[in-house]
Short mmCIF file of N, CA and C in Angstrom, two decimals:
data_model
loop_
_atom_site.label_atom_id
_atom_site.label_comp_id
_atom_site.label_asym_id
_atom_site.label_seq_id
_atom_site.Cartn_x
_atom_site.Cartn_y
_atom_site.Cartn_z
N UNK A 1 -12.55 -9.35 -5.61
CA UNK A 1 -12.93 -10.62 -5.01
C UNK A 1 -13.59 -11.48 -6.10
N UNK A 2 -13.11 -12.49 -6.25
CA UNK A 2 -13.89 -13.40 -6.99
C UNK A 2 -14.54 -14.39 -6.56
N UNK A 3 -15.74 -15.07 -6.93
CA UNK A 3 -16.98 -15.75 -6.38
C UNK A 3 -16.96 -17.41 -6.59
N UNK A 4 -16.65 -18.40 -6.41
CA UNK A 4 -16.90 -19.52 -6.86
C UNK A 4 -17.73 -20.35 -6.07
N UNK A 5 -18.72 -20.95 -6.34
CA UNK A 5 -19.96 -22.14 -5.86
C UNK A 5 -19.38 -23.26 -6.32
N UNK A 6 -20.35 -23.49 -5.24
CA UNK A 6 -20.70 -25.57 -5.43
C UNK A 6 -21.65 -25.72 -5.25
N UNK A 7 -22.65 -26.51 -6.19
CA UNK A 7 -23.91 -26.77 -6.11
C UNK A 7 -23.82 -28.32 -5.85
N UNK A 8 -24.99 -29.02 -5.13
CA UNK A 8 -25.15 -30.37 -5.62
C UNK A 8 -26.29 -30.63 -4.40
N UNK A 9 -26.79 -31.74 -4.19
CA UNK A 9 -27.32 -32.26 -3.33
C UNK A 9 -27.04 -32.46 -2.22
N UNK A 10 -27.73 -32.86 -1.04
CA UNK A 10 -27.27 -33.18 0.47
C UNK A 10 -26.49 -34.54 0.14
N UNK A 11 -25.05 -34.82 0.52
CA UNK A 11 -24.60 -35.63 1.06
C UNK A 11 -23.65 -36.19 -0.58
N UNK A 12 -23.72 -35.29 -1.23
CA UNK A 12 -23.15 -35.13 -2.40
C UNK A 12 -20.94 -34.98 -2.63
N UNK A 13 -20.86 -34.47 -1.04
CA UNK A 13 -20.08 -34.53 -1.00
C UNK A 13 -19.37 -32.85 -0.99
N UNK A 14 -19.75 -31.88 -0.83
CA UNK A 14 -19.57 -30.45 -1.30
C UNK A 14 -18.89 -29.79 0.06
N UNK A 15 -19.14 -30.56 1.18
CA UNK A 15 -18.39 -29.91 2.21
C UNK A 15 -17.23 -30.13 2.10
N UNK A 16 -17.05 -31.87 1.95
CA UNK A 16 -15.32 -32.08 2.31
C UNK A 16 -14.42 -31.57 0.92
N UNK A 17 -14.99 -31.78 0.11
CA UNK A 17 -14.49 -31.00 -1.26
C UNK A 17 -13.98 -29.41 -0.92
N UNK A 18 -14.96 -28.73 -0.47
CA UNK A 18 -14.66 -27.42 -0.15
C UNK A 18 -13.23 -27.64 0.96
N UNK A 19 -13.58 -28.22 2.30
CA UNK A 19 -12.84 -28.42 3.04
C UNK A 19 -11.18 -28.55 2.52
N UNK A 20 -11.34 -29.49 1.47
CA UNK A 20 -10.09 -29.97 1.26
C UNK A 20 -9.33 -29.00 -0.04
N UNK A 21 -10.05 -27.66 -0.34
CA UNK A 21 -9.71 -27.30 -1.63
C UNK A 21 -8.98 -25.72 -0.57
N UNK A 22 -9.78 -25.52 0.51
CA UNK A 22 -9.58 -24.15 1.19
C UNK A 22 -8.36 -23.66 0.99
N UNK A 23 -7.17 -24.93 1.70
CA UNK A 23 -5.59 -25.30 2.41
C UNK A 23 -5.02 -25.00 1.21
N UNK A 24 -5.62 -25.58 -0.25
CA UNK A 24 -4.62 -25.60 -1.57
C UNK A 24 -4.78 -23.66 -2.00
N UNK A 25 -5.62 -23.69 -1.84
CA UNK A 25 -5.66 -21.94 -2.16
C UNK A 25 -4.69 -21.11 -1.29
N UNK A 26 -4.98 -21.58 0.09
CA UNK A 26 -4.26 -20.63 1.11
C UNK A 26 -2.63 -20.93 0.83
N UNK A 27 -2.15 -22.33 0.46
CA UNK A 27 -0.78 -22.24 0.18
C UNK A 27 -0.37 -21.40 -0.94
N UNK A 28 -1.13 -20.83 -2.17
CA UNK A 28 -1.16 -20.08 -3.22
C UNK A 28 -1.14 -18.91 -2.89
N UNK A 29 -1.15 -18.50 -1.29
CA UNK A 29 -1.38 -17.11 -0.81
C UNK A 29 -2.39 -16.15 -0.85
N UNK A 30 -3.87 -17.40 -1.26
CA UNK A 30 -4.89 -16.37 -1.62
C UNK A 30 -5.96 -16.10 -0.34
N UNK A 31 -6.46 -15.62 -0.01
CA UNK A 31 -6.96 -15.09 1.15
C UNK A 31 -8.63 -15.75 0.49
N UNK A 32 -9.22 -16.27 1.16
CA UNK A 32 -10.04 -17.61 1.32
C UNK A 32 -11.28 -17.41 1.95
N UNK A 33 -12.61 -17.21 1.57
CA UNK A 33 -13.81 -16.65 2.33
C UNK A 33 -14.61 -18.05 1.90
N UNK A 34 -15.93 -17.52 3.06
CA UNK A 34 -16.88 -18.94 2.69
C UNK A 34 -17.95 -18.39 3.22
N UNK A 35 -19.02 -18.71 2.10
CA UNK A 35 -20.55 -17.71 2.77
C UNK A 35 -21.48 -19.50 2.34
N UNK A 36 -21.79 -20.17 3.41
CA UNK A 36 -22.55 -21.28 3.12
C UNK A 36 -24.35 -20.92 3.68
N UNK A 37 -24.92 -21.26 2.96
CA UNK A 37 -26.74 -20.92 3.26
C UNK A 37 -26.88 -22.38 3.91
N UNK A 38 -28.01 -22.29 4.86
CA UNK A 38 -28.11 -23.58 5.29
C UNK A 38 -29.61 -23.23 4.92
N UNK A 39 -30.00 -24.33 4.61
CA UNK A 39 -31.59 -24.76 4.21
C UNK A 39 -32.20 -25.43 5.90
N UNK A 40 -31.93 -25.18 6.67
CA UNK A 40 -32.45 -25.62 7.90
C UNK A 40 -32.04 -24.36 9.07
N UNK A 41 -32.97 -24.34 9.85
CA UNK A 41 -32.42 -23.93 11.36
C UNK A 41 -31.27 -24.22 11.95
N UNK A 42 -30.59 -23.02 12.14
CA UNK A 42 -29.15 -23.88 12.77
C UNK A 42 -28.79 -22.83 13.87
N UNK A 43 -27.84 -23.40 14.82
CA UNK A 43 -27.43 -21.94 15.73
C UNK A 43 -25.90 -22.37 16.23
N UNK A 44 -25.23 -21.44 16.37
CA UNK A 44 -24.15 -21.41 16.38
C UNK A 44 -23.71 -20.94 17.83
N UNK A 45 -24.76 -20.37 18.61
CA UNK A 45 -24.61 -20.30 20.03
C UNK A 45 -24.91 -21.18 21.31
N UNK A 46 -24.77 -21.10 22.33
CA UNK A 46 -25.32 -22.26 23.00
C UNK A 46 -25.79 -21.79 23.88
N UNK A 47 -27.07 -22.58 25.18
CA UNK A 47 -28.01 -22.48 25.81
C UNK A 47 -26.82 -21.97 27.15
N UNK A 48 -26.89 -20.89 28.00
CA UNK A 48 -26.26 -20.65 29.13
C UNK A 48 -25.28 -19.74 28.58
N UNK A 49 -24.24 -19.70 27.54
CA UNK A 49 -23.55 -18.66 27.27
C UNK A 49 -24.20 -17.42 27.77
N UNK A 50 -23.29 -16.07 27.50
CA UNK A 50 -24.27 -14.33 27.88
C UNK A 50 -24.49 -14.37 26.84
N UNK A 51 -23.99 -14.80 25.51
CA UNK A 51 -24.15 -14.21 24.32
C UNK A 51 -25.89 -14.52 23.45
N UNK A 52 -26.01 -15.84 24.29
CA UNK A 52 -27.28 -16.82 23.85
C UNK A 52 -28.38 -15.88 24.66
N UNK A 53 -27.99 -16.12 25.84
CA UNK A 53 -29.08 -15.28 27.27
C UNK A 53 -29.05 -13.85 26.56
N UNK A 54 -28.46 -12.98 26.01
CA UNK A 54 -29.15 -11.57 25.59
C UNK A 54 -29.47 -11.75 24.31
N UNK A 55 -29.27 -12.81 23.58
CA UNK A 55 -30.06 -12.50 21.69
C UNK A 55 -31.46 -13.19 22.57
N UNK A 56 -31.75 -14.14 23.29
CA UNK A 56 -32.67 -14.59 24.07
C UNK A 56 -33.60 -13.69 24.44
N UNK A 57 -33.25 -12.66 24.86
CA UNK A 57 -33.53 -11.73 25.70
C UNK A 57 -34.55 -10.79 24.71
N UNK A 58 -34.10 -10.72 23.27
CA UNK A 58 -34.35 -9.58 22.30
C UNK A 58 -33.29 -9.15 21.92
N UNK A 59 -31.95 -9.17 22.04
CA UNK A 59 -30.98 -8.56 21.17
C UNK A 59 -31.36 -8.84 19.62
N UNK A 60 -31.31 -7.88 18.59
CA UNK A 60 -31.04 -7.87 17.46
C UNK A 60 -29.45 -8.56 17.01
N UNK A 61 -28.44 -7.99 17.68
CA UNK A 61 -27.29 -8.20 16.93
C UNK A 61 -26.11 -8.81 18.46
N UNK A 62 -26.02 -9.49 18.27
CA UNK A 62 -24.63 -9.48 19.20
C UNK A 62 -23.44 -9.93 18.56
N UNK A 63 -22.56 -9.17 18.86
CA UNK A 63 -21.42 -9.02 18.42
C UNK A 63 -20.27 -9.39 19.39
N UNK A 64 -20.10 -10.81 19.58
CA UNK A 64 -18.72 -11.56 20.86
C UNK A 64 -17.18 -11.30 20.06
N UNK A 65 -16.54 -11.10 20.71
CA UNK A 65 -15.21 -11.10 20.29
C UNK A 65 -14.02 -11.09 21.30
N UNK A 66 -12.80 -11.61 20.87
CA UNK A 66 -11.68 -12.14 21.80
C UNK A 66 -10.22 -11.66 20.54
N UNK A 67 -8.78 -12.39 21.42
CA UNK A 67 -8.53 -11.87 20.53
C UNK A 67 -7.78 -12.94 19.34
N UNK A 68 -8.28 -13.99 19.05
CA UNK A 68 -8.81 -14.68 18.02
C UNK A 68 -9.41 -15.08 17.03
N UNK A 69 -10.79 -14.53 17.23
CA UNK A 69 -11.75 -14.39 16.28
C UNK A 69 -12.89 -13.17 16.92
N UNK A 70 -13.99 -13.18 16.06
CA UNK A 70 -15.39 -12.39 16.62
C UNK A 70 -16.33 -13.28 15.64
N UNK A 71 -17.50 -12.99 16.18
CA UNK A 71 -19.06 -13.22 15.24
C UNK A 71 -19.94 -12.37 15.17
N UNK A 72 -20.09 -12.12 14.65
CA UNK A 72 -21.55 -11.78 14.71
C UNK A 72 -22.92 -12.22 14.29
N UNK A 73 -24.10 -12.07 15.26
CA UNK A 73 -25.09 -12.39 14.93
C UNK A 73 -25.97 -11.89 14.90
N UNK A 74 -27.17 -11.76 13.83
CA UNK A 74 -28.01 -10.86 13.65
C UNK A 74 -29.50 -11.69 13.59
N UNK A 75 -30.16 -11.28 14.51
CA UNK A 75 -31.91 -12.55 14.71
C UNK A 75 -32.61 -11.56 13.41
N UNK A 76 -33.17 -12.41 12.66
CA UNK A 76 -34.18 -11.48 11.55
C UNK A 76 -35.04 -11.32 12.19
N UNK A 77 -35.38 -12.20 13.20
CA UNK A 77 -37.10 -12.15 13.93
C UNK A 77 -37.90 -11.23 12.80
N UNK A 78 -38.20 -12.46 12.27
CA UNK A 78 -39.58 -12.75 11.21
C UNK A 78 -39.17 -11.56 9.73
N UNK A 79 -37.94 -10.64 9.75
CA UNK A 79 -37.52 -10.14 8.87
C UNK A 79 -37.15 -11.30 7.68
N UNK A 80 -37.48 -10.80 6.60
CA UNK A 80 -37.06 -11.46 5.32
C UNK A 80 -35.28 -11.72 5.31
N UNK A 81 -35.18 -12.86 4.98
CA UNK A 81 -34.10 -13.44 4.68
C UNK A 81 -32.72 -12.17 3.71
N UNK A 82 -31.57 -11.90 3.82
CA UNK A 82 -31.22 -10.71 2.97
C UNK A 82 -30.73 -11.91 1.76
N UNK A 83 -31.00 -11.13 0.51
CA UNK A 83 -30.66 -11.37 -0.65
C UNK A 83 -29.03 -12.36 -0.85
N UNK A 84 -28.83 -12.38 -1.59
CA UNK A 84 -27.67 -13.29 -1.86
C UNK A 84 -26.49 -12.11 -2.07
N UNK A 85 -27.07 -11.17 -2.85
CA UNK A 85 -26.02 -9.80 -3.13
C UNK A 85 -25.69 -9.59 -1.61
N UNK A 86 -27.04 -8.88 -0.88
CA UNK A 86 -26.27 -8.31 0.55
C UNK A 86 -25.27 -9.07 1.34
N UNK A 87 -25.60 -10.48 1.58
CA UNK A 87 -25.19 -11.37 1.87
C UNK A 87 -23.45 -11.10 2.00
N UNK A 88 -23.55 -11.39 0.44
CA UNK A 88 -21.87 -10.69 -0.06
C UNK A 88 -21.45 -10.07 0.15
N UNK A 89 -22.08 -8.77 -0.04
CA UNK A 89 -21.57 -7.28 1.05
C UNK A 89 -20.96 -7.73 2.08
N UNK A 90 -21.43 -8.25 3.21
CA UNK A 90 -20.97 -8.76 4.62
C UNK A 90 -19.55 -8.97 4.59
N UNK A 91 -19.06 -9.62 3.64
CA UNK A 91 -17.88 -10.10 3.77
C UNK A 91 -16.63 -9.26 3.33
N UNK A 92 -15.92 -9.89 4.50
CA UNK A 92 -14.52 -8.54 4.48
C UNK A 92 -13.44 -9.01 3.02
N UNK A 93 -12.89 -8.03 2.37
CA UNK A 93 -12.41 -8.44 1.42
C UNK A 93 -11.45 -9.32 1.45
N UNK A 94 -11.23 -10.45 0.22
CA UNK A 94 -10.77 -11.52 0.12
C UNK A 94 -10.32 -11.73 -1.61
N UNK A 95 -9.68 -12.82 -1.76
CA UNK A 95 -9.07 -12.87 -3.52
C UNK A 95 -10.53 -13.92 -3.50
N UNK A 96 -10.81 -14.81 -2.89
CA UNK A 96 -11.71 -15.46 -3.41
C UNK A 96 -12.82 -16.02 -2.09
N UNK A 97 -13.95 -16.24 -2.88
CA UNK A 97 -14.95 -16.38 -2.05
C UNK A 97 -15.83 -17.28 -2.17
N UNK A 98 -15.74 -18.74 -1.75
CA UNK A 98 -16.55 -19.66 -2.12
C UNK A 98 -17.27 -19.74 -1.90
N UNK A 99 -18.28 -20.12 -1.90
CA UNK A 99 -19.85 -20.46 -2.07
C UNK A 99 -20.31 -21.81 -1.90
N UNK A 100 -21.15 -22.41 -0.94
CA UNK A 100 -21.86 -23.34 -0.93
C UNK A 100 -23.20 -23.18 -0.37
N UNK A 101 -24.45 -23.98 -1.08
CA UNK A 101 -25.52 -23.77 -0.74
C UNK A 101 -26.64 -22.65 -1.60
N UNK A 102 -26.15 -22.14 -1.88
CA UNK A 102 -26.99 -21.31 -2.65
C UNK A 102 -27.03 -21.35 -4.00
N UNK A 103 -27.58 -22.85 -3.96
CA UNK A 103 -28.16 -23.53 -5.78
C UNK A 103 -28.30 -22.47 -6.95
N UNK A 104 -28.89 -21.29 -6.57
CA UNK A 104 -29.37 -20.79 -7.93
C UNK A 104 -28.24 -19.41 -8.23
N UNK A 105 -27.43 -19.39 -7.50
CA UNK A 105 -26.68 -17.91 -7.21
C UNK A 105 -25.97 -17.59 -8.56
N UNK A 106 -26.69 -16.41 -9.27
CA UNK A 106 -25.61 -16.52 -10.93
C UNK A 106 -24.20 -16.08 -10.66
N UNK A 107 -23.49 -17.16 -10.56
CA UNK A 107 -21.80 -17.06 -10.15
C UNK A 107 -21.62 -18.50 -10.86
N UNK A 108 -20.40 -18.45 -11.32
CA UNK A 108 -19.72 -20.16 -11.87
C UNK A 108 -19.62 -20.44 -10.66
N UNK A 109 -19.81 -21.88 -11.29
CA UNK A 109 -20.38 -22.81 -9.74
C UNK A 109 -19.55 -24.51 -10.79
N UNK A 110 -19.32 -25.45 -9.16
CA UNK A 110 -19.15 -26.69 -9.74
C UNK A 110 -20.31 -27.59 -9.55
N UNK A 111 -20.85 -28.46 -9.93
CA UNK A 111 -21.71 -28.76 -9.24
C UNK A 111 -21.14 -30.79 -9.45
N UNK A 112 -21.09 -30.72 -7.63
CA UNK A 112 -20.85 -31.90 -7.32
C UNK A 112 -21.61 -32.93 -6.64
N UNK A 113 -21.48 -34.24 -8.27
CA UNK A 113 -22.80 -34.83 -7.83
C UNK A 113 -21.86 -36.51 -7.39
N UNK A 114 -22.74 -37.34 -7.19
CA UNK A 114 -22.65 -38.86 -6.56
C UNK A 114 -24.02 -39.52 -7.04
N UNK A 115 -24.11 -40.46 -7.65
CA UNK A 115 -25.02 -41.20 -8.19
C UNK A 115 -25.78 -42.08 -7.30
N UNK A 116 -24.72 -41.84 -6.15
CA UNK A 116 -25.39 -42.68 -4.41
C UNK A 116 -26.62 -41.50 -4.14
N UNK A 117 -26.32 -40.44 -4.61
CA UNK A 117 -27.44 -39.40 -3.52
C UNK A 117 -29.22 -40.09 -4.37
N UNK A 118 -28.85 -40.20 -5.61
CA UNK A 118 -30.16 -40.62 -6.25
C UNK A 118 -31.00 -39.89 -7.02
N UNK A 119 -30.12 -38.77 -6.69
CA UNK A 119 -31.14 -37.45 -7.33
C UNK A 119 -30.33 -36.98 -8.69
N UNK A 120 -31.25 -35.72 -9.30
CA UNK A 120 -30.58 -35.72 -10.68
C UNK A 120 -29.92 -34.49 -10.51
N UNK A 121 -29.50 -34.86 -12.16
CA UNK A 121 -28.22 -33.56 -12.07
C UNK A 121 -28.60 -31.97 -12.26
N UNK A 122 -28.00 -30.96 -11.87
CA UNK A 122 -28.52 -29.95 -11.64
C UNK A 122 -27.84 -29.37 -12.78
N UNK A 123 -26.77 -29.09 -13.54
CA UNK A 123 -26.51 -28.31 -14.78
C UNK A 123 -27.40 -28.62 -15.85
N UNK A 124 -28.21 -29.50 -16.30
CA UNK A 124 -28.67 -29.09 -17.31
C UNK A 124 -30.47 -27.48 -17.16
N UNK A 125 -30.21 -27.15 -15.96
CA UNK A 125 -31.35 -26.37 -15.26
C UNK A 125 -30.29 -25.10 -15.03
N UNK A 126 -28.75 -25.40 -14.92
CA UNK A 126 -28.34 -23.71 -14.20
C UNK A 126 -27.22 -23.44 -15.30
N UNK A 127 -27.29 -22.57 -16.26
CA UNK A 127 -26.35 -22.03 -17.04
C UNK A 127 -24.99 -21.57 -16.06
N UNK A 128 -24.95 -21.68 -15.16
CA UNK A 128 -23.69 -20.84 -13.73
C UNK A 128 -23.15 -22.42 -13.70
N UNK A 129 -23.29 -23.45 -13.95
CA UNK A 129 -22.67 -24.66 -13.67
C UNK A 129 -21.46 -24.86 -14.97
N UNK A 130 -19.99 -24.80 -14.74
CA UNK A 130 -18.94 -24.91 -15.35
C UNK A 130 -18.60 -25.99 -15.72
N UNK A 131 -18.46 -26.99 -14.86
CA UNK A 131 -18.25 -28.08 -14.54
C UNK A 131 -19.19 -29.23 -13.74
N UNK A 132 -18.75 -30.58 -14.21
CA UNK A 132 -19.09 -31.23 -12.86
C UNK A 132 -17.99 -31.77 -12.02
N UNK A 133 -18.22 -32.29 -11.18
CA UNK A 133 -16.94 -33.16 -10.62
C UNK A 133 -18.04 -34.35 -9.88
N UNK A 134 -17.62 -35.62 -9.79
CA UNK A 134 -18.08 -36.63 -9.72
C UNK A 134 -16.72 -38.04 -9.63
N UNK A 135 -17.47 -39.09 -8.90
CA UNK A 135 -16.97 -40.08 -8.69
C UNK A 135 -17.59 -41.15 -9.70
N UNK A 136 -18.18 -40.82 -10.75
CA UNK A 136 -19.00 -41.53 -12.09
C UNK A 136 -18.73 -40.83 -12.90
N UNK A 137 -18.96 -41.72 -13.89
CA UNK A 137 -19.22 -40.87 -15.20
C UNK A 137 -20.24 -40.90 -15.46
N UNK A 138 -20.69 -39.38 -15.95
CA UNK A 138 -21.55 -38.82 -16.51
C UNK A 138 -21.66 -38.00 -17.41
N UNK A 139 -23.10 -38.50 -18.45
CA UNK A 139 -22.93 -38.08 -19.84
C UNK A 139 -23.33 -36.13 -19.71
N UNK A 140 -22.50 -35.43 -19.97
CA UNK A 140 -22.74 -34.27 -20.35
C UNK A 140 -21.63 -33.49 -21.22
N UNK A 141 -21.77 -32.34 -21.73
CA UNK A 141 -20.92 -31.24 -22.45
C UNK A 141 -20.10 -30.53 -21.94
N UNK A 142 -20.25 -30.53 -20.49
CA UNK A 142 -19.21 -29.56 -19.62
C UNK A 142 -17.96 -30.47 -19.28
N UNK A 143 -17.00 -29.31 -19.00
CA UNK A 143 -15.96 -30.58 -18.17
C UNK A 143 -16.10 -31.42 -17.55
N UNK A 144 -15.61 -33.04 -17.24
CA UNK A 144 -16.27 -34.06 -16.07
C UNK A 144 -14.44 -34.08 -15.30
N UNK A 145 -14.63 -33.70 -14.19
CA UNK A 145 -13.59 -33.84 -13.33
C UNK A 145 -13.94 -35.02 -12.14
N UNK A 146 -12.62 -35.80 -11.78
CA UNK A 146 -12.62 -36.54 -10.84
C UNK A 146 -12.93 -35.77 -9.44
N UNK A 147 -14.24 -36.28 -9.08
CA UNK A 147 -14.28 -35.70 -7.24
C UNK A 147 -13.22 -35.87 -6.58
N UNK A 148 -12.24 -37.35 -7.51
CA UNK A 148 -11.02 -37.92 -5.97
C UNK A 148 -9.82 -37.02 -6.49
N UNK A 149 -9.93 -36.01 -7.12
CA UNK A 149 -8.65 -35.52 -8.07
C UNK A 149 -8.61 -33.65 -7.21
N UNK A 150 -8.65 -33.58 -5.95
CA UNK A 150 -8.81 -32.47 -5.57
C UNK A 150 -7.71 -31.28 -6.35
N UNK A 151 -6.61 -31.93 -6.37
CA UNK A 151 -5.57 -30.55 -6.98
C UNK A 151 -5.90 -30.19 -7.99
N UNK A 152 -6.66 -31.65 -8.66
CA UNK A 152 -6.99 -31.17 -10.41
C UNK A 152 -8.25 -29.91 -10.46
N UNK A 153 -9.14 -29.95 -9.37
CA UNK A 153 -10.08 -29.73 -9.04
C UNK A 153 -9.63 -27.92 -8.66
N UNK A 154 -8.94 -27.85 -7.71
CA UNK A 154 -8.40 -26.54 -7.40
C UNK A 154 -7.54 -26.08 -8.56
N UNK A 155 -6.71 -26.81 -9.75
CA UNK A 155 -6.42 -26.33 -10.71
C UNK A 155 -7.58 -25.78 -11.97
N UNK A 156 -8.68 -26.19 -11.74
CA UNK A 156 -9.45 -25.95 -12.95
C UNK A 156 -10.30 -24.83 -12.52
N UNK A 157 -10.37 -24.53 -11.08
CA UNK A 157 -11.09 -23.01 -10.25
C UNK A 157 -10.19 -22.19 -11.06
N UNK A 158 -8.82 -22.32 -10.30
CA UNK A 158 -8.20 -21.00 -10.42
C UNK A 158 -8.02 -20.99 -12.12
N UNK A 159 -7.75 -21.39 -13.16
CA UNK A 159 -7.68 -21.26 -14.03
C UNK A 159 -8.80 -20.27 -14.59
N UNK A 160 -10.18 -21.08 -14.39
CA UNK A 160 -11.47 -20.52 -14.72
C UNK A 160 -11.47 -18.96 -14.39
N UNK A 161 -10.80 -19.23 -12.72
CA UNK A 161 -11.08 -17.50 -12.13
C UNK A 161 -10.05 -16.52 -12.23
N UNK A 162 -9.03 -16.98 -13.52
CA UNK A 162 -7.83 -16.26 -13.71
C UNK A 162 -6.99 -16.09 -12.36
N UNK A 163 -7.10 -16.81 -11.61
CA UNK A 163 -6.29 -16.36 -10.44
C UNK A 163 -4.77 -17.40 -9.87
N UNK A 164 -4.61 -17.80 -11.54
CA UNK A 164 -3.20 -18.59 -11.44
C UNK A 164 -2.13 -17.88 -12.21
#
């Protein structure tokens, strides 16, 4: 399995990038994972479901499934967050495994910035940053790829991750 990130700021643009890079991999036949950290509270269940009413209840783990998909969910209740390694563990094997959200994770990473967000750039702080990709130019030493150039963008992953 190989690992690739995206670092950048909120609103930087890193979802639809990801979004739009998933489809070009999967036509390549590569089997396609995504482990995103959210920096906020989020829930993925809803109020009245059984599944909500027993993690509600005290369930540790519930585990829903059909025959479409499954989830699982695990409450830390007040347990420490698991590492970025375990994290990885979790996931069922795949050729590649993108990454968003987890800024500091030592894995090559792109980091995609916008000069609208206001904030600064994050490779000259993370040696794991390969590239940038951007809708500006910006002065640095690494590759500068077009944000609007997605194929170019999915051509310079797989290259990087030998997986062309």
């Amino acid at each position: 399995m190989r690992l690739f990130g995206f670092a950048g700021w909120s609103g930087s643009g890193k979802t639809t990038l990801i979004e739009q890079l998933i489809p070009r991999f999967v036509q390549r036949g590569l089997r396609v994972s995504l482990i995103k950290h959210a920096h906020h509270t989020f829930d993925v269940d809803h109020p009245g479901k059984d599944s909500y009413r027993h993690r509600h209840a005290g369930a540790s783990e519930i585990l829903v499934t059909s025959s479409r998909r499954w989830v699982l969910m695990h409450e830390l209740r007040g347990a420490q967050e698991p590492s970025f390694d375990e994290q990885v563990k979790r996931i069922s094997p795949c050729d590649l495994l993108l990454v968003e959200g987890f800024k500091f994770a030592p894995i090559p990473k792109l980091e995609v910035w916008r000069a609208a967000t206001g904030e600064s750039l994050l490779h000259p702080n993370d040696s794991h940053i390969v590239a940038v990709a951007s809708d500006a130019k910006v002065e640095t030493k690494l590759p500068l790829l077009n944000l609007n150039d997605v194929d170019g963008i999915a051509e310079f992953i797989l290259k990087k991750l030998e997986l062309k």
